[in-house]
Amino acid sequence: MKEVKAFAPATVANVACGFDILGFAVDSPGDEIEMKLVDKPGIVIKDITGDDGRLSRNPKENTATVSVYQFLEKIGAEKAGIEVTLHKKMPFGSGLGSSSASTVAGAFAVNALFDNPLTSEELLPFAMEGERVACGAAHADNVAPALYGGFVLVRSYDPLDVVRLNVPEELCCAVVHPHIEVSTKDARNILRGEIPLVDAVRQWGNVGGLIAGLEQENYDLIGRSLQDVIVEPIRSMLIPGFDEVKRAAVYAGSMGTAISGSGPSVFSLCRGLDKAERIANAKVEAFKAIGIESDKFVSKVNKVGPKIIY
């Protein structure tokens, strides 16, 4: 294979109670990358579309190509020549894993370009390094679901231990992205360094309940567990109208609604695509009522992850 085009999906991280340890993939939005082998050694970013000039064209500083360097070193092909075109189709600072979609698309595409010598598990550390370039920390709660598809639990970082979870067949997601931007670093800086034990115990119970609900396909238990008593009360202050949007989602039938990643996107889980559409529309209207336009994305939980377009 001399040329490939790959897609990697957006992701919802934290999933209410699972700060830095839970995430799942959705069908859209996502990033695309074109990659081809060329005679001249080295990695060259030929073009980037959709970024308004915000991303570095230096391949050692771009999240989409850092993972490519890692891959080539792993397989002993450092002298390969690769030309890259990145198509950013995701908003920046959205809480939907924009940087992780780019780095996963890069890792997945280069693996396909060399006839898939590595497994998804072997590619994950490379994708995490791309995430480090983007936000300063090699978190896996976005890159793992983007790479694996479905729902994942990051049980441990040292050693890295990522667990794929069951996804109930009718579990759907309604994500609404308001047209504001929240910096991941800013959203981290406002968090408390310590939490009361009573809050920690409630959060642990919700994490366990959510995982049990997924495994048992118990939608009621999933809904009861989608509560964040630690991070959401603080980060929601960065999202105008959050409480109103959350109430609108509940009235429309959401099992649970919370901040996607570091925000400002707000996700809801529910049973069935028709209900997801109604919930998304209700959240769009709630944002519009306070003068904020937004985009909606409705899908089942994406069990596939990245894919080759050609």
XYZ file of C-alpha atoms in Angstrom:
310
model
C 0.000 0.000 0.000
C 1.496 3.334 -1.094
C -1.233 5.735 0.021
C -4.019 5.683 2.610
C -6.693 7.951 3.987
C -7.902 7.292 7.523
C -10.608 8.611 9.836
C -10.508 8.713 13.635
C -13.568 9.610 15.711
C -14.330 12.117 18.426
C -14.585 10.809 21.961
C -16.326 11.594 25.222
C -13.888 11.373 28.128
C -14.503 11.275 31.889
C -18.128 10.164 31.259
C -19.395 12.031 34.331
C -17.959 10.058 37.262
C -14.871 8.619 35.523
C -12.434 11.536 35.547
C -9.343 10.590 33.485
C -10.252 6.883 33.483
C -13.372 6.413 31.314
C -14.116 7.273 27.706
C -16.098 6.191 24.679
C -16.109 6.886 20.949
C -18.883 8.440 18.857
C -19.515 8.327 15.115
C -18.933 12.012 14.431
C -17.265 14.422 14.254
C -13.717 13.204 13.587
C -10.448 13.959 11.810
C -9.120 12.594 8.538
C -5.539 12.133 7.429
C -4.014 11.331 4.048
C -0.631 9.663 4.070
C 1.581 8.362 1.288
C 5.051 6.937 0.864
C 7.519 9.132 -1.053
C 11.113 8.652 -2.153
C 12.661 11.424 -0.053
C 13.327 10.284 3.561
C 11.566 12.069 6.368
C 8.056 13.123 7.348
C 6.584 16.169 5.631
C 3.258 17.822 6.424
C 2.106 18.836 2.964
C -1.050 20.609 4.119
C -3.515 21.043 6.972
C -7.102 22.030 6.258
C -9.730 23.274 8.694
C -7.362 24.615 11.351
C -7.286 28.309 10.379
C -3.500 28.169 10.579
C -3.464 27.262 14.265
C -1.519 23.999 14.047
C 2.230 23.597 13.601
C 3.458 22.404 10.214
C 6.567 21.055 11.951
C 5.993 17.277 12.017
C 7.841 16.941 15.334
C 5.411 19.375 16.954
C 2.127 18.257 15.393
C 0.072 15.715 17.317
C -0.872 13.867 14.114
C 2.736 13.097 13.166
C 4.412 12.593 16.546
C 2.788 9.160 16.682
C 4.147 8.455 13.185
C 7.716 9.070 14.347
C 7.134 6.700 17.263
C 5.780 4.027 14.919
C 8.654 4.257 12.430
C 11.216 3.938 15.206
C 9.421 0.892 16.573
C 9.472 -0.988 13.250
C 12.963 0.194 12.269
C 11.858 2.331 9.325
C 13.215 5.704 10.428
C 14.450 6.464 6.898
C 11.035 6.110 5.301
C 9.623 9.069 3.373
C 6.049 10.007 4.249
C 3.900 12.903 3.069
C 0.958 13.872 5.265
C -2.173 15.952 4.764
C -4.350 16.479 7.838
C -8.012 17.443 7.568
C -9.210 18.953 10.849
C -12.939 18.415 10.993
C -13.325 18.938 14.712
C -13.562 22.151 16.727
C -10.651 23.093 18.974
C -11.181 23.192 22.728
C -14.473 21.339 22.367
C -14.047 18.578 24.941
C -14.455 15.986 22.186
C -10.858 14.826 21.895
C -9.777 16.900 18.895
C -6.064 16.270 19.433
C -6.585 12.580 20.153
C -8.530 12.128 16.902
C -5.556 13.578 14.997
C -2.924 11.450 16.690
C -5.001 8.275 16.422
C -5.660 8.957 12.738
C -1.901 9.341 12.219
C -0.984 6.155 14.080
C -3.738 4.124 12.432
C -2.893 5.391 8.947
C 0.853 4.753 9.157
C 0.213 1.261 10.507
C -2.011 0.557 7.498
C 0.582 2.093 5.166
C 3.075 -0.547 6.360
C 0.572 -3.434 6.189
C -0.502 -3.356 9.853
C 2.511 -4.831 11.666
C 1.281 -3.600 15.087
C -1.890 -4.198 17.082
C -4.070 -1.430 18.452
C -2.633 -2.160 21.889
C 0.882 -1.616 20.541
C -0.139 1.633 18.844
C -1.704 3.124 21.976
C 1.524 4.413 23.618
C 2.441 6.199 20.364
C -0.950 7.901 20.235
C -0.563 8.910 23.876
C 2.700 10.683 23.026
C 0.855 12.697 20.419
C -1.623 13.683 23.123
C 1.272 14.782 25.327
C 2.406 17.218 22.625
C -1.106 18.658 22.417
C -1.927 19.149 26.086
C 1.207 18.359 28.096
C 0.032 15.024 29.486
C -0.166 11.575 27.897
C -3.744 10.802 28.917
C -5.451 7.752 27.433
C -9.113 8.422 28.203
C -9.565 10.027 24.756
C -6.965 8.235 22.639
C -7.853 4.725 23.834
C -11.538 4.838 22.817
C -10.620 6.673 19.609
C -8.193 3.857 18.778
C -10.163 0.873 20.102
C -13.727 2.053 19.610
C -16.409 1.468 22.190
C -16.169 2.148 25.918
C -12.842 1.859 27.742
C -11.545 1.985 31.299
C -7.988 3.167 31.945
C -7.314 1.053 35.034
C -3.674 2.110 35.384
C -1.003 4.234 33.711
C 1.989 2.613 35.390
C 1.894 0.005 34.040
C -0.513 0.986 31.277
C -3.637 -1.151 31.619
C -6.651 -0.318 29.436
C -9.800 -2.447 29.652
C -12.467 -2.622 26.963
C -15.975 -2.565 28.391
C -19.251 -3.936 27.096
C -21.471 -1.544 25.142
C -25.240 -2.189 25.298
C -26.631 -2.368 21.786
C -29.193 0.427 22.172
C -26.923 2.837 24.066
C -26.860 6.152 22.213
C -25.230 9.507 22.745
C -26.405 13.057 22.069
C -23.545 15.559 22.108
C -24.013 19.296 21.752
C -21.031 21.574 21.224
C -21.733 25.227 22.044
C -19.733 27.753 20.036
C -17.394 28.650 22.855
C -13.935 27.271 23.614
C -12.588 25.891 26.881
C -8.865 25.265 27.248
C -8.031 21.836 28.681
C -5.215 23.381 30.705
C -7.537 26.054 32.121
C -10.146 23.429 32.954
C -7.510 21.445 34.856
C -6.067 24.405 36.675
C -9.341 25.215 38.414
C -9.741 21.736 39.925
C -9.218 21.114 43.604
C -6.049 19.317 44.670
C -7.858 17.494 47.461
C -11.420 16.201 47.814
C -13.496 15.212 50.859
C -13.622 11.496 51.560
C -17.417 11.509 51.406
C -17.279 12.828 47.822
C -14.642 10.270 46.851
C -16.793 7.430 48.168
C -19.825 8.659 46.207
C -17.718 8.947 43.065
C -16.238 5.466 43.457
C -19.755 4.072 43.829
C -20.853 5.783 40.629
C -17.826 4.500 38.687
C -18.517 0.959 39.852
C -22.207 1.345 39.094
C -21.565 2.652 35.592
C -19.224 -0.198 34.734
C -21.630 -2.761 36.210
C -24.498 -1.173 34.280
C -22.579 -1.445 31.017
C -21.632 -5.062 31.643
C -25.177 -6.049 32.709
C -26.815 -3.881 30.023
C -28.808 -2.308 32.835
C -29.833 1.087 31.453
C -31.382 2.257 34.731
C -28.155 1.571 36.612
C -26.148 3.376 33.924
C -28.390 6.395 34.327
C -28.198 6.420 38.138
C -24.415 6.264 37.943
C -23.884 9.193 35.546
C -23.252 11.627 38.387
C -20.085 13.637 38.962
C -19.823 15.159 42.443
C -16.169 16.183 42.142
C -15.332 17.801 38.794
C -18.632 18.938 37.278
C -19.575 21.400 40.074
C -16.362 23.320 39.295
C -16.018 22.968 35.527
C -19.666 23.724 34.850
C -18.912 27.333 35.809
C -16.952 27.597 32.538
C -20.048 26.692 30.475
C -22.738 29.389 30.303
C -26.221 27.953 30.812
C -24.988 24.505 31.809
C -27.665 23.897 34.447
C -30.437 24.930 32.055
C -29.045 22.697 29.301
C -28.815 19.755 31.677
C -32.401 20.246 32.828
C -33.582 20.424 29.214
C -31.856 17.113 28.489
C -33.480 15.452 31.496
C -36.947 16.660 30.462
C -36.289 15.287 26.950
C -35.517 11.817 28.322
C -31.783 11.690 29.030
C -30.584 8.886 31.310
C -27.731 11.132 32.348
C -26.091 14.329 31.128
C -22.608 15.679 31.901
C -19.642 17.589 30.536
C -17.731 15.885 27.739
C -14.035 15.893 28.600
C -13.048 19.319 29.862
C -15.988 20.960 28.059
C -17.744 22.917 26.789
C -19.513 20.083 24.911
C -22.305 18.447 26.880
C -23.171 14.786 26.309
C -26.217 12.750 27.219
C -26.695 8.995 27.178
C -30.025 7.422 26.367
C -31.675 4.377 24.855
C -32.390 4.717 21.136
C -31.507 7.155 18.371
C -34.932 8.824 18.239
C -34.656 9.822 21.873
C -31.052 10.958 21.340
C -32.234 13.268 18.554
C -34.897 14.803 20.815
C -32.377 15.320 23.606
C -29.858 16.938 21.275
C -32.506 19.319 19.933
C -33.560 20.257 23.455
C -29.989 21.115 24.397
C -29.471 23.144 21.231
C -32.598 25.162 22.070
C -31.463 25.662 25.658
C -28.155 27.123 24.499
C -29.926 29.238 21.896
C -32.166 30.684 24.613
C -29.109 32.338 26.162
C -27.699 33.473 22.835
C -25.226 30.653 22.147
C -25.290 28.730 18.864
C -24.242 25.082 18.913
C -23.720 21.938 16.848
C -25.269 18.564 17.612
C -23.901 15.066 17.021
C -26.123 12.028 17.513
C -25.021 8.401 17.238
C -24.776 5.078 18.929
C -21.583 4.487 20.865
C -19.030 3.866 18.109
C -17.708 0.324 18.530
C -15.386 0.487 15.500
C -13.022 3.383 16.222
C -10.764 4.499 13.357
C -11.221 3.252 9.824
C -9.477 3.319 6.458
C -11.370 5.365 3.881
C -9.132 4.170 1.023
